Amino acid sequence: MPSSRQTSPPWPSRARAGFFIGLAVALASAQAQPMGALDAADPVHPGTPPPPLVLPTTVSADTPAPPDNIAQARAIWQRANQRVAEFPRGHIDLLRWESRQPDDTATTTSGAQAAPGLDFAQALRLSLRHRPELFTHADMNALARAQVRVAYAGHVRELRRAWIDAIATRQRERLLGDVLDATRSGSELGRRMVTAGNWSQARQMREQLIEASAWQASVSARGAAIAAQERLAQKLGLWEAQTVSRLGEQLPPGLPTPPAQPEPGEGLSPAMLEATALSRHPTLANERLLAQRELAVPVPSRQQAWRDAVTAALDAMPEPGPTATPPHIADLNLLRDHAVQRAASAEAALLRQASERRSMARQAWAALQLRHATALHAQDVVARLQTSLEQETLLRYNGMLQSSWELLASARERLASLDAALLARRDFWHAQADWQAVLAGADYAGPDTSTSSSATTVAPAGH
């Protein structure tokens, strides 16, 4: 996975200094080895309280009462029109301006947030400070060293996934906050129209339901961001609440754009993938050598006799059913030939492992290509079409050919397409982490099920 340093703009020296000061604090905390570990496990240690959880304001279920008479409705409508006339784009500009006026609670992007942030190489080094079992040692034999290599490859994969999720969930939280803002504009505009008397309360309730759904999605995204940050903190060995709360600010602002083409690796071609996965497995070559030795012991005629006995047992096996029994070999002379048995067992075990490794390589590479195609399609086709559609809707709105509701619905659809593109990008980097782990000797983690948390779609208002 490429470093975020390649895609992030330069950042000020003050921001750089602030970031590295924060990172140095985290590193110092991890380096305080036995005292830090003892403090972390001591219930008497007070620790530091986590920052308060800040959620968006909740949605009201109340609807405004319509005007009592025509004169009151006319007066309300005249006041609203006078205020709207001050803005070139009417109601939408008015609502956006008002949302910024009384209390601008939007968090200003700090220097740490604008910085390239904690890249994966730094995170990996930090995580390994409390994983001594993932270090190889000079006195290890080949088998022990191979086992550490497999465990290390699995750790790198899981840490990379946690790092990706921590970045993506923060980015998604901001995006779904924008969706909530768009729905609130529609709800507020509907409330004013009900107050003026030219809209029913039923139509306003539909806008409030859309806003309520967006609020739930925004809060869920906040919870996912907290959970992902905590998972990453666990893998990094960070335990103080204040240090963990600042971890998100040290992450890159977003995931890198997927490359133009999925790459199997430096110097690799698609034809070499299975062979590479086999050659890089730490113990497979040794197991192949042991199986080769076992197969060389029995005479060929005895091995052929065993194969014939297996074939005969399979042919005589009853049809599958409730009373079916496994295949049976009755030749005791053959069964007591230990050389034949060891050779057959070694050959079968090696075949199972080799077929699994080849299958893992094919699955991981196919998943990487599929996730790459999906990410580029969501980014370059769907999101681009939704953006163009919103721009066209805005032009028609300015020409008084479409309503404010159609403009708000178009904005929500564009944000939903950006959410889908973000999830597709996250899934691509997950697949990239899985592929690199397979090449390093770890097992394939299986199909990525994270796409079950699909993009939040906000239904357009039916006006």
PDB file of C-alpha atoms in Angstrom, residues 1-3 120 153 156-158 160-161 163-164 255-266 268 363-372 375 424-440 442-446 448 450:
ATOM      1  CA  MET A   1       0.000   0.000   0.000  1.00  0.00           C
ATOM      2  CA  PRO A   2       1.543   3.308  -0.980  1.00  0.00           C
ATOM      3  CA  SER A   3       2.458   5.755   1.717  1.00  0.00           C
ATOM      4  CA  PHE A 120       1.714   2.384   8.298  1.00  0.00           C
ATOM      5  CA  ALA A 153       2.840 -11.821   8.187  1.00  0.00           C
ATOM      6  CA  VAL A 156       1.086  -7.147   9.508  1.00  0.00           C
ATOM      7  CA  ARG A 157      -2.154  -7.977   7.708  1.00  0.00           C
ATOM      8  CA  GLU A 158      -4.352  -7.430  10.768  1.00  0.00           C
ATOM      9  CA  ARG A 160      -2.845  -2.893   8.152  1.00  0.00           C
ATOM     10  CA  ARG A 161      -6.559  -3.619   8.137  1.00  0.00           C
ATOM     11  CA  TRP A 163      -5.042   1.152  10.221  1.00  0.00           C
ATOM     12  CA  ILE A 164      -7.136   1.279   7.020  1.00  0.00           C
ATOM     13  CA  LEU A 255      -7.037   6.632   2.105  1.00  0.00           C
ATOM     14  CA  PRO A 256      -4.810   6.866  -0.979  1.00  0.00           C
ATOM     15  CA  THR A 257      -6.405   6.597  -4.402  1.00  0.00           C
ATOM     16  CA  PRO A 258      -6.134   3.064  -5.844  1.00  0.00           C
ATOM     17  CA  PRO A 259      -3.505   2.684  -8.578  1.00  0.00           C
ATOM     18  CA  ALA A 260      -4.512   2.646 -12.238  1.00  0.00           C
ATOM     19  CA  GLN A 261      -3.946  -1.122 -12.384  1.00  0.00           C
ATOM     20  CA  PRO A 262      -3.736  -3.759  -9.627  1.00  0.00           C
ATOM     21  CA  GLU A 263      -0.130  -4.867  -9.283  1.00  0.00           C
ATOM     22  CA  PRO A 264       0.754  -8.378  -8.037  1.00  0.00           C
ATOM     23  CA  GLY A 265       4.111  -7.156  -6.755  1.00  0.00           C
ATOM     24  CA  GLU A 266       7.501  -6.037  -7.893  1.00  0.00           C
ATOM     25  CA  LEU A 268       5.780 -10.589 -10.533  1.00  0.00           C
ATOM     26  CA  GLN A 363      -8.644 -16.194  -4.493  1.00  0.00           C
ATOM     27  CA  ALA A 364      -6.580 -13.326  -3.078  1.00  0.00           C
ATOM     28  CA  TRP A 365      -5.505 -12.152  -6.532  1.00  0.00           C
ATOM     29  CA  ALA A 366      -9.059 -12.397  -7.914  1.00  0.00           C
ATOM     30  CA  ALA A 367     -10.417 -10.485  -4.903  1.00  0.00           C
ATOM     31  CA  LEU A 368      -7.794  -7.769  -5.398  1.00  0.00           C
ATOM     32  CA  GLN A 369      -8.770  -7.340  -9.055  1.00  0.00           C
ATOM     33  CA  LEU A 370     -12.497  -7.301  -8.251  1.00  0.00           C
ATOM     34  CA  ARG A 371     -12.116  -4.762  -5.448  1.00  0.00           C
ATOM     35  CA  HIS A 372      -9.902  -2.618  -7.671  1.00  0.00           C
ATOM     36  CA  ALA A 375     -13.359   1.010  -6.419  1.00  0.00           C
ATOM     37  CA  ALA A 424     -15.172   0.497  -2.180  1.00  0.00           C
ATOM     38  CA  ARG A 425     -11.771   2.158  -1.753  1.00  0.00           C
ATOM     39  CA  ARG A 426     -11.474   0.750   1.777  1.00  0.00           C
ATOM     40  CA  ASP A 427     -12.318  -2.741   0.503  1.00  0.00           C
ATOM     41  CA  PHE A 428      -9.633  -2.480  -2.176  1.00  0.00           C
ATOM     42  CA  TRP A 429      -6.952  -1.705   0.410  1.00  0.00           C
ATOM     43  CA  HIS A 430      -8.260  -4.588   2.541  1.00  0.00           C
ATOM     44  CA  ALA A 431      -7.812  -6.897  -0.457  1.00  0.00           C
ATOM     45  CA  GLN A 432      -4.332  -5.455  -1.027  1.00  0.00           C
ATOM     46  CA  ALA A 433      -3.412  -6.266   2.592  1.00  0.00           C
ATOM     47  CA  ASP A 434      -4.736  -9.818   2.193  1.00  0.00           C
ATOM     48  CA  TRP A 435      -2.764 -10.329  -1.028  1.00  0.00           C
ATOM     49  CA  GLN A 436       0.486  -9.113   0.499  1.00  0.00           C
ATOM     50  CA  ALA A 437      -0.053 -11.423   3.474  1.00  0.00           C
ATOM     51  CA  VAL A 438      -0.502 -14.449   1.196  1.00  0.00           C
ATOM     52  CA  LEU A 439       2.724 -13.587  -0.614  1.00  0.00           C
ATOM     53  CA  ALA A 440       4.476 -13.316   2.770  1.00  0.00           C
ATOM     54  CA  ALA A 442       0.209 -16.112   5.849  1.00  0.00           C
ATOM     55  CA  ASP A 443      -3.125 -17.787   5.126  1.00  0.00           C
ATOM     56  CA  TYR A 444      -5.763 -16.014   3.037  1.00  0.00           C
ATOM     57  CA  ALA A 445      -8.282 -14.393   5.364  1.00  0.00           C
ATOM     58  CA  GLY A 446     -11.214 -15.223   3.078  1.00  0.00           C
ATOM     59  CA  ASP A 448     -13.994  -9.541   2.679  1.00  0.00           C
ATOM     60  CA  SER A 450     -16.964  -5.645   5.313  1.00  0.00           C
TER      61      SER A 450
END
